[in-house]
Short mmCIF file of C-alpha atoms in Angstrom, two decimals:
data_model
loop_
_atom_site.label_atom_id
_atom_site.label_comp_id
_atom_site.label_asym_id
_atom_site.label_seq_id
_atom_site.Cartn_x
_atom_site.Cartn_y
_atom_site.Cartn_z
CA MET A 115 33.29 10.17 7.53
CA LYS A 116 31.01 6.91 8.30
CA ASN A 117 28.54 8.99 10.39
CA ARG A 118 28.38 11.88 8.00
CA GLY A 119 27.54 9.32 5.35
CA ILE A 120 24.75 7.87 7.47
CA VAL A 121 23.25 11.45 8.11
CA LEU A 122 23.36 12.18 4.36
CA PHE A 123 21.70 9.13 3.58
CA LEU A 124 18.91 9.75 6.08
CA ILE A 125 18.61 13.28 4.72
CA LEU A 126 18.06 11.76 1.26
CA ALA A 127 15.23 9.58 2.34
CA PHE A 128 13.53 12.02 4.11
CA THR A 129 13.77 14.74 1.28
CA ILE A 130 12.63 12.43 -1.59
CA SER A 131 9.16 11.50 -0.96
CA CYS A 132 7.20 8.37 -2.37
CA GLY A 133 6.19 8.74 -6.01
CA GLN A 134 8.28 11.54 -6.89
CA SER A 135 6.86 13.15 -10.02
CA GLN A 136 8.17 11.69 -13.41
CA ASN A 137 7.03 12.82 -16.92
CA GLN A 138 5.13 9.39 -17.53
CA THR A 139 1.45 9.30 -17.21
CA SER A 140 0.16 6.33 -19.02
CA ASN A 141 -1.47 3.69 -17.00
CA GLN A 142 -2.42 1.53 -20.23
CA ALA A 143 -0.14 -1.73 -18.93
CA ALA A 144 -1.44 -1.60 -15.39
CA SER A 145 -5.02 -1.10 -16.58
CA LEU A 146 -4.86 -4.22 -18.83
CA THR A 147 -3.35 -6.21 -16.22
CA SER A 148 -6.09 -5.37 -13.62
CA LYS A 149 -8.94 -5.98 -16.26
CA LYS A 150 -7.35 -9.46 -17.06
CA LEU A 151 -7.06 -10.45 -13.35
CA SER A 152 -10.65 -9.10 -12.49
CA LYS A 153 -12.06 -11.85 -14.98
CA ASP A 154 -10.05 -14.64 -13.14
CA LYS A 155 -12.95 -16.13 -11.18
CA SER A 156 -10.54 -18.04 -8.84
CA LEU A 157 -9.04 -14.52 -7.45
CA ASN A 158 -10.70 -12.05 -5.00
CA ARG A 159 -9.91 -8.47 -4.70
CA ALA A 160 -9.20 -6.29 -1.60
CA TYR A 161 -7.92 -2.69 -1.44
CA PHE A 162 -5.84 -0.95 1.26
CA ALA A 163 -4.05 2.34 1.53
CA SER A 164 -1.09 2.67 3.94
CA GLY A 165 1.38 5.41 2.98
CA CYS A 166 3.48 4.99 0.09
CA PHE A 167 2.05 2.50 -2.54
CA TRP A 168 5.47 1.43 -3.49
CA CYS A 169 5.91 0.09 -0.27
CA VAL A 170 2.37 -1.42 0.21
CA GLU A 171 2.61 -3.19 -3.07
CA ALA A 172 5.92 -4.79 -2.49
CA ILE A 173 4.41 -5.94 0.92
CA TYR A 174 1.34 -7.63 -0.35
CA GLU A 175 3.23 -9.10 -3.42
CA SER A 176 5.52 -10.83 -0.87
CA VAL A 177 2.60 -12.74 0.67
CA LYS A 178 1.54 -16.31 -0.29
CA GLY A 179 -1.66 -16.46 -2.09
CA VAL A 180 -1.30 -12.99 -3.60
CA GLU A 181 -1.34 -13.04 -7.30
CA GLU A 182 -0.75 -9.31 -7.92
CA SER A 183 -0.88 -6.06 -6.23
CA ILE A 184 -1.40 -2.79 -8.35
CA SER A 185 -0.61 0.70 -7.23
CA GLY A 186 -3.39 3.34 -7.79
CA TYR A 187 -5.67 5.73 -5.82
CA ALA A 188 -8.92 5.41 -3.84
CA GLY A 189 -10.96 6.82 -1.26
CA GLY A 190 -11.38 10.40 -2.84
CA HIS A 191 -14.07 12.31 -4.66
CA SER A 192 -12.56 13.28 -7.94
CA LYS A 193 -12.66 11.23 -11.25
CA ASN A 194 -9.66 10.07 -13.05
CA PRO A 195 -7.25 11.04 -10.26
CA THR A 196 -3.42 11.29 -11.46
CA TYR A 197 -0.30 11.26 -9.22
CA GLU A 198 0.27 15.12 -9.77
CA ALA A 199 -3.37 15.74 -8.65
CA SER A 200 -3.58 13.25 -5.82
CA ASN A 201 -0.12 14.53 -4.40
CA THR A 202 -1.82 17.88 -3.81
CA GLY A 203 -4.12 16.23 -1.26
CA ARG A 204 -6.98 18.18 -2.93
CA THR A 205 -8.62 15.23 -4.48
CA GLY A 206 -9.33 13.26 -1.47
CA HIS A 207 -7.72 10.10 -2.73
CA ALA A 208 -5.14 8.09 -1.02
CA GLU A 209 -2.31 6.16 -2.59
CA ALA A 210 -3.55 2.56 -2.41
CA VAL A 211 -3.21 -0.85 -3.87
CA GLU A 212 -5.74 -3.46 -5.59
CA VAL A 213 -4.54 -6.77 -4.31
CA PHE A 214 -5.82 -9.81 -6.24
CA TYR A 215 -5.48 -12.94 -4.04
CA ASN A 216 -6.61 -16.54 -4.20
CA PRO A 217 -8.99 -17.06 -1.00
CA GLY A 218 -7.94 -20.92 -0.95
CA GLU A 219 -4.49 -19.97 0.06
CA VAL A 220 -4.97 -16.54 1.96
CA SER A 221 -7.92 -15.33 3.48
CA PHE A 222 -9.20 -11.52 3.72
CA ALA A 223 -8.48 -11.66 7.62
CA THR A 224 -5.04 -12.58 7.01
CA LEU A 225 -4.50 -9.59 4.57
CA VAL A 226 -5.98 -7.39 7.14
CA ASP A 227 -3.22 -8.70 9.70
CA VAL A 228 -0.66 -8.03 7.04
CA TYR A 229 -2.18 -4.57 6.66
CA PHE A 230 -1.94 -3.68 10.52
CA GLY A 231 1.28 -5.69 10.80
CA SER A 232 3.16 -3.78 8.36
CA GLN A 233 2.56 0.03 9.53
CA ASN A 234 2.82 2.48 12.06
CA VAL A 235 -0.86 2.08 12.94
CA THR A 236 -1.31 5.19 15.13
CA GLN A 237 0.36 7.57 12.52
CA VAL A 238 -2.28 9.94 11.30
CA ASN A 239 -2.11 11.26 7.71
CA GLY A 240 1.01 9.31 6.66
CA GLN A 241 3.43 6.73 6.96
CA GLY A 242 7.05 7.40 8.07
CA PRO A 243 8.49 10.41 5.96
CA ASP A 244 5.33 10.66 3.78
CA ARG A 245 2.71 13.12 5.22
CA GLY A 246 -0.36 14.49 3.98
CA SER A 247 -3.78 13.25 3.35
CA GLN A 248 -2.75 11.49 0.20
CA TYR A 249 -0.81 9.07 2.38
CA ARG A 250 -3.41 8.37 5.04
CA SER A 251 -4.22 4.87 5.91
CA ILE A 252 -7.61 3.59 4.76
CA ILE A 253 -8.85 -0.07 4.91
CA PHE A 254 -11.76 -0.57 2.54
CA TYR A 255 -14.50 -3.21 2.82
CA GLN A 256 -16.63 -4.48 0.15
CA ASN A 257 -19.22 -6.27 2.22
CA GLU A 258 -20.69 -6.67 5.83
CA GLU A 259 -18.36 -9.77 6.42
CA GLU A 260 -15.40 -7.87 5.66
CA LYS A 261 -16.53 -4.83 7.52
CA GLN A 262 -16.90 -6.90 10.61
CA ILE A 263 -13.48 -8.51 10.38
CA ILE A 264 -11.79 -5.21 10.01
CA GLU A 265 -13.77 -3.56 12.95
CA SER A 266 -12.88 -6.62 15.21
CA LYS A 267 -9.50 -6.40 14.63
CA ILE A 268 -9.39 -2.69 15.24
CA GLU A 269 -11.30 -3.09 18.43
CA SER A 270 -8.67 -5.44 19.53
CA LEU A 271 -5.70 -3.56 18.46
CA ASN A 272 -7.19 -0.27 20.33
CA LYS A 273 -7.22 -2.21 23.47
CA GLN A 274 -3.64 -3.16 23.12
CA LEU A 275 -2.85 0.38 22.19
CA ALA A 276 -4.89 2.44 24.64
CA PRO A 277 -4.95 5.29 25.20
CA GLU A 278 -3.63 5.54 21.46
CA LYS A 279 -5.78 4.40 18.75
CA VAL A 280 -5.65 3.04 15.34
CA ALA A 281 -5.50 5.94 12.82
CA ALA A 282 -6.73 4.06 9.76
CA GLU A 283 -10.30 5.05 8.32
CA VAL A 284 -12.67 2.37 7.39
CA MET A 285 -14.40 3.02 4.31
CA ALA A 286 -16.94 1.39 2.02
CA PHE A 287 -15.03 0.58 -1.08
CA GLU A 288 -16.29 2.71 -4.10
CA GLN A 289 -13.62 2.75 -7.24
CA PHE A 290 -10.09 2.17 -7.46
CA TRP A 291 -8.05 4.08 -9.91
CA VAL A 292 -5.18 2.36 -11.68
CA GLY A 293 -2.02 4.31 -11.16
CA GLU A 294 0.71 5.47 -13.67
CA ASP A 295 2.58 2.41 -15.08
CA TYR A 296 5.95 4.02 -13.82
CA HIS A 297 4.56 3.31 -10.40
CA GLN A 298 4.07 -0.31 -10.74
CA ASN A 299 6.58 -2.74 -9.15
CA TYR A 300 8.54 0.36 -8.31
CA GLU A 301 10.64 -1.18 -5.40
CA ARG A 302 11.44 -4.29 -7.28
CA LEU A 303 12.41 -2.42 -10.58
CA HIS A 304 14.60 0.42 -8.83
CA PRO A 305 16.09 -1.29 -5.51
CA ASN A 306 18.89 1.40 -5.62
CA GLN A 307 16.58 4.40 -5.46
CA GLY A 308 17.31 6.47 -2.47
CA TYR A 309 13.76 6.36 -0.97
CA ILE A 310 13.37 2.65 -1.59
CA ARG A 311 16.73 1.86 0.01
CA ALA A 312 16.18 4.09 3.19
CA VAL A 313 12.38 3.60 3.50
CA SER A 314 10.74 0.90 1.50
CA ILE A 315 13.09 -1.97 1.67
CA PRO A 316 13.31 -1.57 5.66
CA ARG A 317 9.53 -1.43 5.87
CA LEU A 318 9.30 -4.59 3.69
CA ASN A 319 12.05 -6.30 5.77
CA ARG A 320 10.35 -5.35 9.06
CA PHE A 321 7.17 -7.10 7.75
CA LYS A 322 9.17 -10.18 6.76
CA GLU A 323 10.61 -10.81 10.17
CA LYS A 324 7.40 -10.22 11.69
CA PHE A 325 5.50 -12.79 9.35
CA PRO A 326 7.83 -15.33 8.10
CA GLU A 327 5.13 -17.91 7.76
CA LEU A 328 3.38 -15.71 5.21
CA ILE A 329 6.25 -14.84 3.00
CA LYS A 330 6.65 -16.63 -0.44
CA ASP A 331 9.40 -19.06 -0.98
CA ASP A 332 11.07 -16.87 -3.76
CA HIS A 333 11.12 -13.83 -1.56
#
């Protein structure tokens, strides 16, 4: 019976994908939070895509110096993407996060280390059970300095991984579209949801074990 329970648990995790559709489409609260934080001159912004945004948001919010992480969409070609549209893979967008951080406490280079250190860097078009272009890994740069930091770290990783390579796309940042309110803080608010228990929390815990020095005291 114990083994059967484990099997059923794993089946549940791999049949419920990140961001399962819910009939809630408003992003008003999250948009207001993003706009408010954007006015704070003490904070910088960074943008990352690495599979399910529930997972990535929780990882970055556990890092010292990160004020807030907001789930949304980036890297595509359509305007005003929604979960339902982006999840088809036809909008070109990936589930992404907007990270507001204090550069006096954590550097962009460290956030890039967090990015590569919290995912399967060689998995193409997805992370874990989430497959498709909407779950692909993209790391966005906003200036030449950020681009050089990213490329340097990828070059170093590729030497370690050879003959495999880092799968993440490196893309100039254009625009971030804030996701629906029900996606925000999803892991924290729904700790017993099947996907969260089987995929998201274990991913966060693996990251914490790897980078204990970066974790906030209240985590």
